[in-house]
Tab-separated table of C-alpha atoms in Angstrom:
chain	number	residue	atom	x	y	z
L	17	MET	CA	120.138	78.482	113.954
L	18	ALA	CA	118.118	81.375	115.096
L	19	ILE	CA	116.674	83.459	112.463
L	20	LEU	CA	114.661	86.664	112.535
L	21	LEU	CA	111.446	86.982	110.454
L	22	ALA	CA	109.700	90.399	109.654
L	23	ASP	CA	106.318	91.086	108.204
L	24	SER	CA	105.750	94.844	107.986
L	25	GLY	CA	102.530	96.580	106.609
L	26	ALA	CA	101.789	100.099	106.337
L	27	THR	CA	100.501	100.136	110.105
L	28	LYS	CA	102.715	97.841	112.183
L	29	CYS	CA	105.720	95.569	111.731
L	30	GLU	CA	105.844	92.151	113.456
L	31	TRP	CA	109.421	90.648	114.145
L	32	CYS	CA	110.103	87.009	115.317
L	33	VAL	CA	112.916	85.319	116.415
L	34	VAL	CA	112.674	81.691	115.351
L	35	ASP	CA	114.848	78.690	116.503
L	36	LYS	CA	114.158	75.244	114.839
L	37	GLY	CA	110.550	76.235	113.816
L	38	LYS	CA	109.853	77.460	117.460
L	39	VAL	CA	109.033	81.215	118.179
L	40	LYS	CA	111.540	82.576	120.799
L	41	LYS	CA	110.661	86.398	120.909
L	42	THR	CA	108.113	88.490	119.238
L	43	VAL	CA	108.358	92.241	119.048
L	44	PHE	CA	105.961	94.684	117.473
L	45	THR	CA	107.033	98.084	116.117
L	46	ILE	CA	105.343	100.671	113.890
L	47	GLY	CA	105.109	99.595	110.126
L	48	ILE	CA	108.241	100.478	108.087
L	49	SER	CA	107.496	102.035	104.598
L	50	PRO	CA	110.484	103.064	102.552
L	51	TYR	CA	108.253	105.437	100.881
L	52	PHE	CA	108.060	107.574	104.024
L	53	LEU	CA	111.072	106.755	105.959
L	54	THR	CA	114.782	107.222	105.211
L	55	VAL	CA	117.411	104.732	105.914
L	56	ASP	CA	118.410	106.698	109.028
L	57	GLN	CA	114.983	106.638	110.314
L	58	ILE	CA	114.432	102.996	109.573
L	59	GLU	CA	117.855	102.170	111.428
L	60	GLU	CA	117.172	104.429	114.260
L	61	LEU	CA	113.538	102.586	114.718
L	62	VAL	CA	115.133	99.332	114.436
L	63	ARG	CA	117.866	100.055	116.968
L	64	ARG	CA	115.574	101.636	119.403
L	65	ASP	CA	112.563	99.374	119.172
L	66	LEU	CA	113.833	96.123	118.268
L	67	TYR	CA	117.501	95.640	118.950
L	68	MET	CA	117.657	95.842	122.596
L	69	GLU	CA	114.748	93.421	122.945
L	70	ILE	CA	116.385	90.583	120.829
L	71	SER	CA	120.089	91.348	121.463
L	72	ARG	CA	120.634	88.308	123.566
L	73	PHE	CA	119.811	86.002	120.407
L	74	LYS	CA	122.483	85.101	117.861
L	75	ILE	CA	120.772	85.877	114.634
L	76	GLU	CA	122.122	84.036	111.767
L	77	ALA	CA	119.919	85.288	108.916
L	78	ILE	CA	117.124	87.974	108.528
L	79	TYR	CA	114.258	87.586	106.189
L	80	TYR	CA	112.263	90.731	105.790
L	81	TYR	CA	108.834	91.236	104.087
L	82	GLY	CA	107.472	94.568	103.930
L	83	THR	CA	105.076	97.043	102.082
L	84	GLY	CA	106.630	99.139	99.370
L	85	CYS	CA	109.462	96.596	98.858
L	86	LYS	CA	108.606	95.722	95.211
L	87	ASN	CA	110.744	98.632	94.228
L	88	PRO	CA	114.337	97.590	94.159
L	89	ALA	CA	115.308	101.113	95.515
L	90	ASN	CA	113.084	100.601	98.220
L	91	ARG	CA	114.431	97.091	99.144
L	92	LYS	CA	117.975	98.703	99.387
L	93	ILE	CA	116.821	101.152	101.632
L	94	VAL	CA	115.425	98.616	104.215
L	95	GLN	CA	118.336	96.216	103.673
L	96	LYS	CA	120.928	98.963	104.356
L	97	ALA	CA	119.188	100.192	107.488
L	98	ILE	CA	118.673	96.495	108.825
L	99	ARG	CA	122.395	95.729	107.956
L	100	ARG	CA	123.760	98.599	110.043
L	101	VAL	CA	121.988	97.295	113.091
L	102	PHE	CA	122.936	93.730	112.500
L	103	ALA	CA	126.301	94.130	111.120
L	104	GLY	CA	127.433	90.768	109.185
L	105	VAL	CA	124.157	89.154	109.181
L	106	PRO	CA	122.761	88.224	105.898
L	107	VAL	CA	119.246	90.087	105.161
L	108	GLU	CA	116.992	89.282	102.553
L	109	VAL	CA	114.360	91.709	101.701
L	110	ASN	CA	110.976	90.957	99.842
L	111	HIS	CA	107.863	92.544	99.384
L	112	ASP	CA	104.922	91.863	101.405
L	113	LEU	CA	102.942	90.099	98.614
L	114	MET	CA	105.784	87.712	98.515
L	115	GLY	CA	105.655	87.138	102.230
L	116	ALA	CA	101.874	86.496	101.689
L	117	ALA	CA	102.274	84.044	99.051
L	118	ARG	CA	104.656	82.005	100.658
L	119	ALA	CA	102.632	82.009	103.907
L	120	VAL	CA	99.573	80.953	102.294
L	121	CYS	CA	100.778	78.785	99.370
L	122	GLN	CA	104.050	77.297	100.823
L	123	GLN	CA	105.304	75.551	97.813
L	124	GLU	CA	102.087	75.108	96.096
L	125	LYS	CA	100.433	76.690	93.419
L	126	GLY	CA	97.667	79.340	94.198
L	127	ILE	CA	95.922	82.989	94.069
L	128	ALA	CA	97.477	85.056	97.079
L	129	CYS	CA	95.395	88.125	98.083
L	130	ILE	CA	96.380	90.867	100.832
L	131	LEU	CA	93.128	92.444	102.486
L	132	GLY	CA	94.502	94.675	105.165
L	133	THR	CA	95.313	98.447	105.484
L	134	GLY	CA	95.790	98.096	101.680
L	135	SER	CA	95.398	95.484	99.150
L	136	ASN	CA	97.030	93.313	96.626
L	137	SER	CA	97.184	90.009	94.864
L	138	CYS	CA	99.088	87.433	92.595
L	139	TYR	CA	99.425	84.323	90.859
L	140	TYR	CA	102.064	82.288	92.840
L	141	ASN	CA	103.526	79.090	91.288
L	142	GLY	CA	105.016	77.647	94.391
L	143	LYS	CA	108.287	79.592	93.953
L	144	SER	CA	107.782	82.760	92.294
L	145	ILE	CA	105.092	85.353	91.696
L	146	LEU	CA	104.284	84.964	88.015
L	147	LYS	CA	101.342	87.347	87.770
L	148	ASN	CA	100.373	90.594	89.891
L	149	SER	CA	97.266	92.723	89.373
L	150	PRO	CA	98.476	96.323	89.274
L	151	GLY	CA	98.265	97.871	92.836
L	152	LEU	CA	97.191	101.667	92.390
L	153	GLY	CA	97.438	102.411	96.264
L	154	TYR	CA	94.696	103.923	98.357
L	155	VAL	CA	93.999	107.017	96.291
L	156	LEU	CA	93.254	105.257	92.990
L	157	GLY	CA	92.610	101.521	93.999
L	158	ASP	CA	93.427	99.290	97.131
L	159	GLU	CA	89.748	97.777	96.447
L	160	GLY	CA	88.474	95.898	99.384
L	161	SER	CA	91.072	97.144	101.792
L	162	GLY	CA	90.820	98.849	105.158
L	163	ALA	CA	91.407	102.240	103.589
L	164	TYR	CA	88.741	101.507	100.880
L	165	LEU	CA	86.181	100.169	103.308
L	166	GLY	CA	86.968	103.521	105.785
L	167	LYS	CA	86.552	105.776	102.682
L	168	LYS	CA	83.128	104.235	101.900
L	169	VAL	CA	82.087	104.816	105.967
L	170	ILE	CA	83.056	108.620	105.602
L	171	GLN	CA	81.249	109.080	102.447
L	172	TYR	CA	78.128	107.613	103.734
L	173	TYR	CA	78.379	109.711	106.872
L	174	LEU	CA	79.528	113.078	105.007
L	175	TYR	CA	76.957	112.599	102.488
L	176	LYS	CA	74.171	111.930	104.899
L	177	THR	CA	73.573	108.533	103.427
L	178	PHE	CA	73.494	106.859	106.888
L	179	ASP	CA	70.189	106.334	108.768
L	180	GLU	CA	69.473	108.179	112.082
L	181	GLU	CA	70.750	105.134	113.968
L	182	LEU	CA	74.072	104.643	112.195
L	183	LYS	CA	74.588	108.472	112.331
L	184	TYR	CA	74.256	108.515	115.778
L	185	ARG	CA	76.423	105.711	116.485
L	186	PHE	CA	79.262	107.147	114.235
L	187	GLU	CA	79.161	110.468	116.257
L	188	GLU	CA	79.050	108.906	119.333
L	189	LYS	CA	82.085	106.579	118.719
L	190	PHE	CA	84.563	109.094	116.612
L	191	LYS	CA	83.271	112.513	118.093
L	192	MET	CA	84.796	114.174	115.117
L	193	THR	CA	83.318	117.126	113.100
L	194	ASP	CA	83.449	117.173	109.237
L	195	VAL	CA	86.364	119.465	109.137
L	196	ASP	CA	88.400	117.002	111.583
L	197	ILE	CA	87.509	114.483	109.250
L	198	LEU	CA	88.890	116.208	106.052
L	199	ASP	CA	91.627	117.713	107.820
L	200	HIS	CA	92.989	114.070	108.572
L	201	VAL	CA	92.533	112.865	104.986
L	202	TYR	CA	94.038	115.745	103.227
L	203	LYS	CA	96.546	117.605	105.808
L	204	GLN	CA	97.701	114.993	108.269
L	205	PRO	CA	100.292	112.372	107.534
L	206	LEU	CA	99.543	108.672	106.881
L	207	PRO	CA	95.806	109.191	105.664
L	208	ASN	CA	95.562	105.549	104.564
L	209	ARG	CA	95.878	104.346	108.243
L	210	PHE	CA	93.280	106.901	109.241
L	211	LEU	CA	90.820	105.700	106.814
L	212	ALA	CA	91.707	102.179	107.620
L	213	SER	CA	90.759	102.836	111.239
L	214	PHE	CA	87.060	103.136	110.509
L	215	THR	CA	86.790	99.367	109.573
L	216	HIS	CA	86.256	99.054	113.339
L	217	PHE	CA	82.802	100.740	113.047
L	218	LEU	CA	81.753	98.155	110.201
L	219	ALA	CA	82.867	95.363	112.284
L	220	GLU	CA	80.893	96.906	115.373
L	221	ASN	CA	77.808	97.131	113.460
L	222	ARG	CA	77.436	94.105	111.519
L	223	GLY	CA	73.789	93.263	110.645
L	224	HIS	CA	72.684	96.664	109.803
L	225	TYR	CA	71.873	96.524	106.051
L	226	MET	CA	73.905	99.564	105.132
L	227	VAL	CA	77.030	98.221	106.914
L	228	GLU	CA	76.449	94.762	104.995
L	229	ASN	CA	76.145	96.685	101.679
L	230	ILE	CA	79.353	98.618	102.412
L	231	ILE	CA	81.352	95.445	103.107
L	232	GLU	CA	79.964	93.294	100.266
L	233	ASP	CA	80.249	95.932	97.663
L	234	ALA	CA	83.967	96.862	98.593
L	235	LEU	CA	85.140	93.082	98.956
L	236	ASN	CA	83.242	92.327	95.489
L	237	ASP	CA	84.887	95.196	93.923
L	238	PHE	CA	88.184	93.279	95.037
L	239	PHE	CA	87.096	90.157	93.528
L	240	PHE	CA	85.771	91.864	90.098
L	241	GLN	CA	88.959	94.076	89.479
L	242	HIS	CA	91.342	91.524	90.536
L	243	ILE	CA	90.825	88.004	91.233
L	244	ILE	CA	88.698	87.196	88.454
L	245	LYS	CA	91.156	88.318	85.945
L	246	TYR	CA	93.531	85.593	86.481
L	247	ASN	CA	92.630	82.722	84.421
L	248	GLU	CA	94.495	80.455	87.232
L	249	SER	CA	91.473	81.808	89.915
L	250	TRP	CA	89.347	78.774	88.627
L	251	LYS	CA	92.391	76.200	88.656
L	252	PHE	CA	93.847	76.751	91.969
L	253	PRO	CA	92.846	77.935	95.406
L	254	ILE	CA	92.363	81.530	96.526
L	255	HIS	CA	94.011	82.484	99.641
L	256	PHE	CA	93.800	85.741	101.860
L	257	VAL	CA	95.753	87.389	104.215
L	258	GLY	CA	95.154	90.595	106.466
L	259	GLY	CA	92.717	91.914	109.002
L	260	VAL	CA	89.920	92.855	106.567
L	261	SER	CA	89.773	89.404	104.923
L	262	PHE	CA	90.056	87.555	108.458
L	263	GLY	CA	87.704	89.853	110.135
L	264	PHE	CA	84.861	89.727	107.456
L	265	ARG	CA	85.880	85.975	106.004
L	266	ASP	CA	82.106	85.083	106.085
L	267	VAL	CA	81.679	87.593	103.164
L	268	VAL	CA	84.781	86.351	101.469
L	269	ALA	CA	83.631	82.843	101.488
L	270	ASP	CA	80.221	83.868	100.055
L	271	LEU	CA	81.846	85.712	97.394
L	272	CYS	CA	84.036	82.877	96.620
L	273	SER	CA	81.096	80.731	96.260
L	274	SER	CA	79.102	83.012	93.991
L	275	TYR	CA	81.961	83.325	91.673
L	276	GLU	CA	82.397	79.503	91.731
L	277	LEU	CA	86.092	79.823	93.258
L	278	GLU	CA	87.966	77.287	95.755
L	279	LEU	CA	88.574	79.238	98.870
L	280	GLY	CA	91.979	78.469	100.507
L	281	LYS	CA	93.556	79.696	103.871
L	282	ILE	CA	92.558	82.870	105.366
L	283	LEU	CA	95.064	84.218	107.779
L	284	GLN	CA	95.024	87.283	110.034
L	285	HIS	CA	98.672	87.379	109.857
L	286	PRO	CA	101.242	85.942	107.392
L	287	MET	CA	103.774	85.271	110.189
L	288	GLU	CA	102.411	81.677	111.176
L	289	GLY	CA	102.833	80.806	107.539
L	290	LEU	CA	106.249	82.257	106.961
L	291	ILE	CA	107.409	80.523	110.152
L	292	GLN	CA	106.213	77.240	108.637
L	293	PHE	CA	107.852	78.242	105.295
L	294	HIS	CA	111.254	78.930	106.788
L	295	LYS	CA	111.363	75.947	108.909
């Protein structure tokens, strides 16, 4: 029986056709956020960018995990759009945090954390999410996320905190004026993605003390505001999913050690874990 798995963040969505635990086809589309896209727009995207790529497969069930889908109304938006394209196929829609929890914990208890464009965390008992630290989005929260890290980079640059060496590297890489940056943040669509794009600058300049300070402080904010507030954090492994946690996994490991927590899995993408879970 072939199933279709989907993992959608704010930036991109990964779709995998899986048959007997083996991936038959992988397709990437832009991220699907029901906060920004209507049913019609999601349907058009799925039909145009996905359906023709996998139409030769007989899909028996669809399991979708996506950003913004904790809200029941948003889940219905995504489910309705996918059902229009895949008529008659059962569609289960869950939020991305459930996808992360299933990917890293499988049927075991643990703390599951997302550190990607945005951030989130939960205590998962092997079946359900029992506790979830409030996610306030990139404006008020998202500690440790790509958007949070990117915001710090921009602050250091615009406040002229960077030394001359980092200032030169920043200007050579991005070639943007202060006005350009502020316009992207306050006037252009999807500012969270724009902010998260600056994490590449941090990754390319590891070793510089200012860069290391930004990374460690941002990730520590996530530990302090979220992870240590779960009593279960000292009983079960702390797992991570997402490009930020994977890219800066050395810092994540050091912080787990500092807080005397057991580090679990660190996955760049949840899909490999979801394939195992649904196997």
